Each structure stands twice: as C-alpha cells, then as structure tokens.
C-alpha cells in the first residue's frame, strides 16, 4: 500500500471514529486509533508494538497494581485451561481482565497434554475453521463458546470485584472475512459508549485494532466477533472470528 493510500485510509478511519467518539465524550477526552491487517504475524506486529508503547511502559505482567504501564494476555501459558473461567485473568493470573459472554463459557485452544483434550486451533469445535486460522503468538487462541459477543471488564489487578478503568484496549483477531461487521466498542463506568470502531477485514489472515484515550476512562470493551459463534459454519454470509493477543493500559481503581 502506498503512502497516499495509507494516508487516505487513516483519514477516513479517523473521521468515522471521531463521529462515534464525540457522541458521549467529555470535551477534553481524545482518542487515537491504531489498526492493521496482514497475511502473517509479522505484517501486523509493528502496529501491535506501537499500540503497546502508546499505552505505556512497562508491561506489568502479573505483578501488583501499578500507576502506569500496560498488561497483556497471549493465552499461551500451559496453566490456562481449555474451558477457561471468565475471571481466570484476575484470580489465578492477576491481570485485571474479566470476561463475560452468553452462558459464561470460553475456550482456549491447544491445551497442553496434561489437560487430556485433543484440540489444535479449535479443531474440537470446528474442524474447517481451524484451517483458516493463522496465530499471532502460537499456538493458543481464545473464543467465547456460545455467542459471538464477549465483554472485557476491568478490575484492579489481583483485587477481584474492585472495578477499574483503563486508557485503552487492543486485540488481534483472526480470519475477519467481512468489512463493517467485527467491532470493538468502548464504554465508560456509566455505560456510555465512548467509541465503536470496525476491525479491518483480512480473510484467512490477522487483524489488529486498538483505541487509546488520553485518560483512564474505559470500564469495559464489547467485542463483536463476526456474526457466528465458533461452532457454526464460516462461509457465505457467516463469519466466525476468534482472538489471539490482547493488550490494554494498566487498570486503575475507578
């Protein structure tokens, strides 16, 4: 893609985003969007790393609550169960992210042998889909099980139930086939939508989208992953999308 083409795409995205963000935002609240798409992990890595720097240094991992920096989840540790509880990443692993979806069921692919479950990129759920998934950080991936919508709600790391806000959130999504369908919507602690941005499509590839604000105002993010749940057909009008790495600003007490 040439420079002028990239510039036009960024300008169009900024205009669309501004129209959404301005609906409920305070006058002093500003947002910045970073997005990318590609056929391989290396194609989107610069955008992912740039977004991490915008959120702040360092990556605080599973450390105690901090006043700056960011947190990230790549799903790849052997200890993450195949049928992961929604609160796993603020109980067993204290990173301040709690997941909510219909019926509260989630799956993380490629469990280690000790879990005694045969799965490779969700082959246990959808064999045809697995052929279309290119991981960013191999091998493990994430999906809600019974719906295509998942919310990421923020808590103070290591303090379950203590609500928090963050400056921003970004996600790598796989096999986004259709434009203007998969999206990330950002909400404040009053449930007001601050921004909703569509993820760039890349069939059979990887897409990244992140929005960062100039202050910690994001209470939760609602991710709409295509229009089909992971067990359904991914063809024709159906689009099944799963997730890889997440990165977000340090959650601070609301």
CSV table of C-alpha atoms in Angstrom, one decimal:
chain,number,residue,atom,x,y,z
A,1,UNK,CA,0.0,0.0,0.0
A,2,UNK,CA,1.4,3.4,-1.0
A,3,UNK,CA,1.9,6.4,1.3
A,4,UNK,CA,-1.1,8.3,-0.1
A,5,UNK,CA,-3.3,5.3,0.1
A,6,UNK,CA,-2.4,4.7,3.7
A,7,UNK,CA,-2.9,8.4,4.5
A,8,UNK,CA,-6.4,8.3,2.9
A,9,UNK,CA,-7.3,5.2,4.8
A,10,UNK,CA,-6.2,6.7,8.1
A,11,UNK,CA,-8.0,9.9,7.4
A,12,UNK,CA,-11.2,8.0,6.6
A,13,UNK,CA,-10.9,5.9,9.7
A,14,UNK,CA,-10.2,9.0,11.9
A,15,UNK,CA,-13.3,10.8,10.6
A,16,UNK,CA,-15.6,7.8,11.2
A,17,UNK,CA,-14.2,7.2,14.7
A,18,UNK,CA,-14.5,10.8,15.7
A,19,UNK,CA,-18.2,10.8,14.8
A,20,UNK,CA,-18.8,7.9,17.1
A,21,UNK,CA,-16.5,9.1,19.9
A,22,UNK,CA,-18.0,12.6,20.0
A,23,UNK,CA,-21.4,11.2,20.9
A,24,UNK,CA,-20.8,10.9,24.7
A,25,UNK,CA,-17.3,12.0,25.4
A,26,UNK,CA,-16.2,15.0,27.5
A,27,UNK,CA,-14.7,17.9,25.6
A,28,UNK,CA,-11.2,17.1,26.9
A,29,UNK,CA,-11.3,13.4,26.0
A,30,UNK,CA,-9.2,12.4,23.0
A,31,UNK,CA,-8.8,9.1,21.3
A,32,UNK,CA,-6.2,7.6,19.0
A,33,UNK,CA,-6.9,4.5,16.8
A,34,UNK,CA,-4.3,2.0,15.6
A,35,UNK,CA,-5.2,-0.8,13.2
A,36,UNK,CA,-3.6,-3.1,10.8
A,37,UNK,CA,-4.1,-6.3,8.8
A,38,UNK,CA,-1.9,-8.8,7.1
A,39,UNK,CA,-1.4,-12.4,6.0
A,40,UNK,CA,1.3,-13.2,8.6
A,41,UNK,CA,2.1,-12.2,12.2
A,42,UNK,CA,5.0,-10.0,11.0
A,43,UNK,CA,2.6,-7.8,8.9
A,44,UNK,CA,0.8,-6.5,12.0
A,45,UNK,CA,3.5,-6.7,14.6
A,46,UNK,CA,4.6,-3.1,14.1
A,47,UNK,CA,1.1,-1.8,14.8
A,48,UNK,CA,0.7,-4.1,17.8
A,49,UNK,CA,4.0,-2.9,19.3
A,50,UNK,CA,3.3,0.7,18.5
A,51,UNK,CA,0.0,0.5,20.4
A,52,UNK,CA,1.7,-1.1,23.4
A,53,UNK,CA,4.1,1.9,23.5
A,54,UNK,CA,1.1,4.3,23.4
A,55,UNK,CA,-0.4,2.5,26.4
A,56,UNK,CA,2.8,2.9,28.3
A,57,UNK,CA,5.8,1.1,29.7
A,58,UNK,CA,6.4,-1.4,31.2
A,59,UNK,CA,4.3,-4.5,30.6
A,60,UNK,CA,3.4,-5.2,34.2
A,61,UNK,CA,2.7,-8.9,33.6
A,62,UNK,CA,1.0,-10.5,36.7
A,63,UNK,CA,2.6,-8.0,39.1
A,64,UNK,CA,0.8,-5.9,41.7
A,65,UNK,CA,-1.3,-2.9,40.9
A,66,UNK,CA,0.7,-0.1,39.3
A,67,UNK,CA,0.2,3.5,38.3
A,68,UNK,CA,1.5,3.3,34.8
A,69,UNK,CA,2.3,0.8,32.1
A,70,UNK,CA,0.1,-1.9,30.5
A,71,UNK,CA,-1.0,-5.5,30.7
A,72,UNK,CA,-1.2,-8.2,28.0
A,73,UNK,CA,-2.7,-11.7,27.5
A,74,UNK,CA,-1.4,-14.1,24.9
A,75,UNK,CA,-3.2,-17.3,26.2
A,76,UNK,CA,-0.1,-19.4,25.7
A,77,UNK,CA,0.8,-20.5,29.2
A,78,UNK,CA,0.2,-24.2,29.9
A,79,UNK,CA,-1.8,-23.3,33.0
A,80,UNK,CA,-4.6,-21.6,31.1
A,81,UNK,CA,-7.4,-24.2,31.0
A,82,UNK,CA,-9.2,-25.2,27.7
A,83,UNK,CA,-12.5,-24.3,29.4
A,84,UNK,CA,-11.2,-21.1,30.9
A,85,UNK,CA,-13.4,-19.4,33.6
A,86,UNK,CA,-14.2,-15.8,32.8
A,87,UNK,CA,-12.4,-14.5,35.9
A,88,UNK,CA,-9.2,-16.5,35.3
A,89,UNK,CA,-7.2,-13.4,34.5
A,90,UNK,CA,-7.9,-11.7,37.7
A,91,UNK,CA,-7.9,-14.7,40.1
A,92,UNK,CA,-5.4,-17.4,39.0
A,93,UNK,CA,-3.5,-14.9,37.0
A,94,UNK,CA,-3.9,-11.3,38.3
A,95,UNK,CA,-4.0,-9.1,35.2
A,96,UNK,CA,-7.2,-7.2,35.8
A,97,UNK,CA,-9.3,-8.5,32.9
A,98,UNK,CA,-12.6,-10.4,33.4
A,99,UNK,CA,-14.6,-11.9,30.5
A,100,UNK,CA,-18.3,-12.0,30.2
A,101,UNK,CA,-20.4,-13.7,27.5
A,102,UNK,CA,-23.6,-15.6,27.0
A,103,UNK,CA,-23.7,-18.6,29.4
A,104,UNK,CA,-20.2,-17.5,30.6
A,105,UNK,CA,-18.3,-20.2,28.6
A,106,UNK,CA,-15.0,-19.7,26.9
A,107,UNK,CA,-12.4,-21.9,25.2
A,108,UNK,CA,-8.7,-21.6,24.8
A,109,UNK,CA,-7.3,-23.8,22.0
A,110,UNK,CA,-4.3,-26.1,22.0
A,111,UNK,CA,-4.3,-27.2,25.7
A,112,UNK,CA,-1.1,-29.0,26.9
A,113,UNK,CA,-1.2,-32.8,27.1
A,114,UNK,CA,-1.7,-32.7,30.8
A,115,UNK,CA,-5.3,-31.4,30.2
A,116,UNK,CA,-6.1,-34.6,28.2
A,117,UNK,CA,-8.0,-32.7,25.5
A,118,UNK,CA,-7.3,-33.1,21.8
A,119,UNK,CA,-7.5,-29.7,20.1
A,120,UNK,CA,-5.5,-27.7,17.5
A,121,UNK,CA,-6.8,-24.2,16.7
A,122,UNK,CA,-10.3,-25.3,17.8
A,123,UNK,CA,-10.5,-28.5,15.8
A,124,UNK,CA,-12.5,-29.9,18.6
A,125,UNK,CA,-15.2,-27.3,17.9
A,126,UNK,CA,-14.9,-26.6,14.2
A,127,UNK,CA,-12.5,-28.5,12.0
A,128,UNK,CA,-13.0,-26.5,8.9
A,129,UNK,CA,-12.4,-23.2,10.7
A,130,UNK,CA,-9.1,-24.4,12.1
A,131,UNK,CA,-7.6,-24.5,8.6
A,132,UNK,CA,-8.2,-20.7,8.2
A,133,UNK,CA,-6.6,-19.6,11.5
A,134,UNK,CA,-3.0,-18.1,11.5
A,135,UNK,CA,-1.9,-17.4,15.1
A,136,UNK,CA,0.0,-14.2,16.1
A,137,UNK,CA,1.6,-15.9,19.1
A,138,UNK,CA,1.3,-19.6,18.6
A,139,UNK,CA,-0.3,-21.8,19.5
A,140,UNK,CA,-3.2,-20.9,21.7
A,141,UNK,CA,-6.3,-18.8,20.7
A,142,UNK,CA,-9.4,-17.6,22.6
A,143,UNK,CA,-13.1,-17.6,21.9
A,144,UNK,CA,-16.4,-17.4,23.6
A,145,UNK,CA,-18.3,-20.7,23.1
A,146,UNK,CA,-22.0,-20.0,22.8
A,147,UNK,CA,-22.1,-16.5,21.3
A,148,UNK,CA,-20.0,-14.2,19.1
A,149,UNK,CA,-20.0,-11.3,21.6
A,150,UNK,CA,-17.7,-11.0,24.6
A,151,UNK,CA,-17.1,-8.2,27.1
A,152,UNK,CA,-13.8,-7.5,28.7
A,153,UNK,CA,-14.4,-5.7,32.0
A,154,UNK,CA,-11.6,-4.3,34.0
A,155,UNK,CA,-10.7,-4.7,37.7
A,156,UNK,CA,-7.7,-3.7,39.8
A,157,UNK,CA,-5.2,-6.5,39.1
A,158,UNK,CA,-5.2,-9.0,41.9
A,159,UNK,CA,-8.3,-7.5,43.6
A,160,UNK,CA,-11.3,-9.4,42.2
A,161,UNK,CA,-14.5,-7.3,42.3
A,162,UNK,CA,-12.8,-4.0,42.6
A,163,UNK,CA,-13.8,-2.1,39.4
A,164,UNK,CA,-11.2,-0.3,37.4
A,165,UNK,CA,-10.8,1.8,34.2
A,166,UNK,CA,-8.0,1.8,31.6
A,167,UNK,CA,-6.7,4.1,28.9
A,168,UNK,CA,-7.3,1.7,26.1
A,169,UNK,CA,-7.5,-1.8,24.7
A,170,UNK,CA,-6.3,-3.6,21.6
A,171,UNK,CA,-6.9,-7.0,20.2
A,172,UNK,CA,-5.6,-9.3,17.5
A,173,UNK,CA,-8.4,-11.1,15.7
A,174,UNK,CA,-8.2,-13.9,13.1
A,175,UNK,CA,-10.0,-14.6,9.9
A,176,UNK,CA,-12.1,-11.5,9.7
A,177,UNK,CA,-13.8,-12.1,6.4
A,178,UNK,CA,-16.3,-9.2,6.2
A,179,UNK,CA,-15.9,-5.4,6.5
A,180,UNK,CA,-18.1,-3.4,8.9
A,181,UNK,CA,-19.1,-6.4,11.0
A,182,UNK,CA,-16.4,-7.3,13.6
A,183,UNK,CA,-16.0,-4.4,16.0
A,184,UNK,CA,-14.7,-3.1,19.4
A,185,UNK,CA,-16.9,-0.8,21.4
A,186,UNK,CA,-15.5,1.1,24.4
A,187,UNK,CA,-17.7,2.1,27.4
A,188,UNK,CA,-17.2,4.2,30.5
A,189,UNK,CA,-18.2,3.4,34.0
A,190,UNK,CA,-21.7,4.8,33.4
A,191,UNK,CA,-22.3,2.5,30.4
A,192,UNK,CA,-21.9,5.3,27.9
A,193,UNK,CA,-20.3,4.3,24.6
A,194,UNK,CA,-17.1,6.3,24.0
A,195,UNK,CA,-16.1,4.7,20.7
A,196,UNK,CA,-17.1,1.9,18.3
A,197,UNK,CA,-14.6,1.0,15.6
A,198,UNK,CA,-14.8,-1.7,13.0
A,199,UNK,CA,-11.9,-4.2,12.7
A,200,UNK,CA,-10.2,-4.3,9.2
A,201,UNK,CA,-11.0,-7.4,7.3
A,202,UNK,CA,-8.4,-9.9,6.2
A,203,UNK,CA,-9.9,-13.3,5.3
A,204,UNK,CA,-7.6,-16.1,6.4
A,205,UNK,CA,-5.2,-13.6,8.0
A,206,UNK,CA,-4.8,-11.4,11.0
A,207,UNK,CA,-6.3,-8.1,12.0
A,208,UNK,CA,-5.3,-5.7,14.8
A,209,UNK,CA,-7.4,-2.9,16.3
A,210,UNK,CA,-6.7,-0.7,19.3
A,211,UNK,CA,-8.1,2.5,20.7
A,212,UNK,CA,-6.3,4.5,23.4
A,213,UNK,CA,-7.6,7.6,25.2
A,214,UNK,CA,-5.7,10.4,26.9
A,215,UNK,CA,-7.0,9.3,30.4
A,216,UNK,CA,-8.2,6.1,32.0
A,217,UNK,CA,-12.0,6.2,31.1
A,218,UNK,CA,-12.6,2.7,29.7
A,219,UNK,CA,-14.6,0.5,32.1
A,220,UNK,CA,-15.3,-2.3,29.6
A,221,UNK,CA,-15.0,-3.2,25.9
A,222,UNK,CA,-17.6,-5.1,24.0
A,223,UNK,CA,-16.1,-7.2,21.2
A,224,UNK,CA,-18.4,-8.4,18.4
A,225,UNK,CA,-16.6,-11.2,16.6
A,226,UNK,CA,-18.1,-11.7,13.2
A,227,UNK,CA,-21.8,-12.9,13.1
A,228,UNK,CA,-21.5,-16.6,14.0
A,229,UNK,CA,-20.3,-18.4,17.1
A,230,UNK,CA,-17.2,-20.6,16.9
A,231,UNK,CA,-19.1,-23.9,16.3
A,232,UNK,CA,-21.0,-22.6,13.3
A,233,UNK,CA,-20.2,-22.5,9.6
A,234,UNK,CA,-17.8,-19.9,8.3
A,235,UNK,CA,-18.9,-19.4,4.8
A,236,UNK,CA,-21.3,-17.4,2.6
A,237,UNK,CA,-22.9,-14.8,4.9
A,238,UNK,CA,-21.4,-16.4,8.0
A,239,UNK,CA,-18.2,-15.1,9.5
A,240,UNK,CA,-16.6,-16.8,12.5
A,241,UNK,CA,-13.8,-14.8,14.2
A,242,UNK,CA,-11.6,-15.8,17.1
A,243,UNK,CA,-9.0,-13.9,19.1
A,244,UNK,CA,-5.3,-14.0,19.8
A,245,UNK,CA,-3.3,-11.5,21.9
A,246,UNK,CA,-4.9,-8.7,23.9
A,247,UNK,CA,-3.1,-5.6,25.3
A,248,UNK,CA,-4.5,-2.8,27.5
A,249,UNK,CA,-3.5,0.0,29.7
A,250,UNK,CA,-2.9,-0.7,33.4
A,251,UNK,CA,-6.3,-1.0,35.1
A,252,UNK,CA,-6.6,1.6,37.9
A,253,UNK,CA,-9.3,1.8,40.5
A,254,UNK,CA,-12.4,3.6,39.2
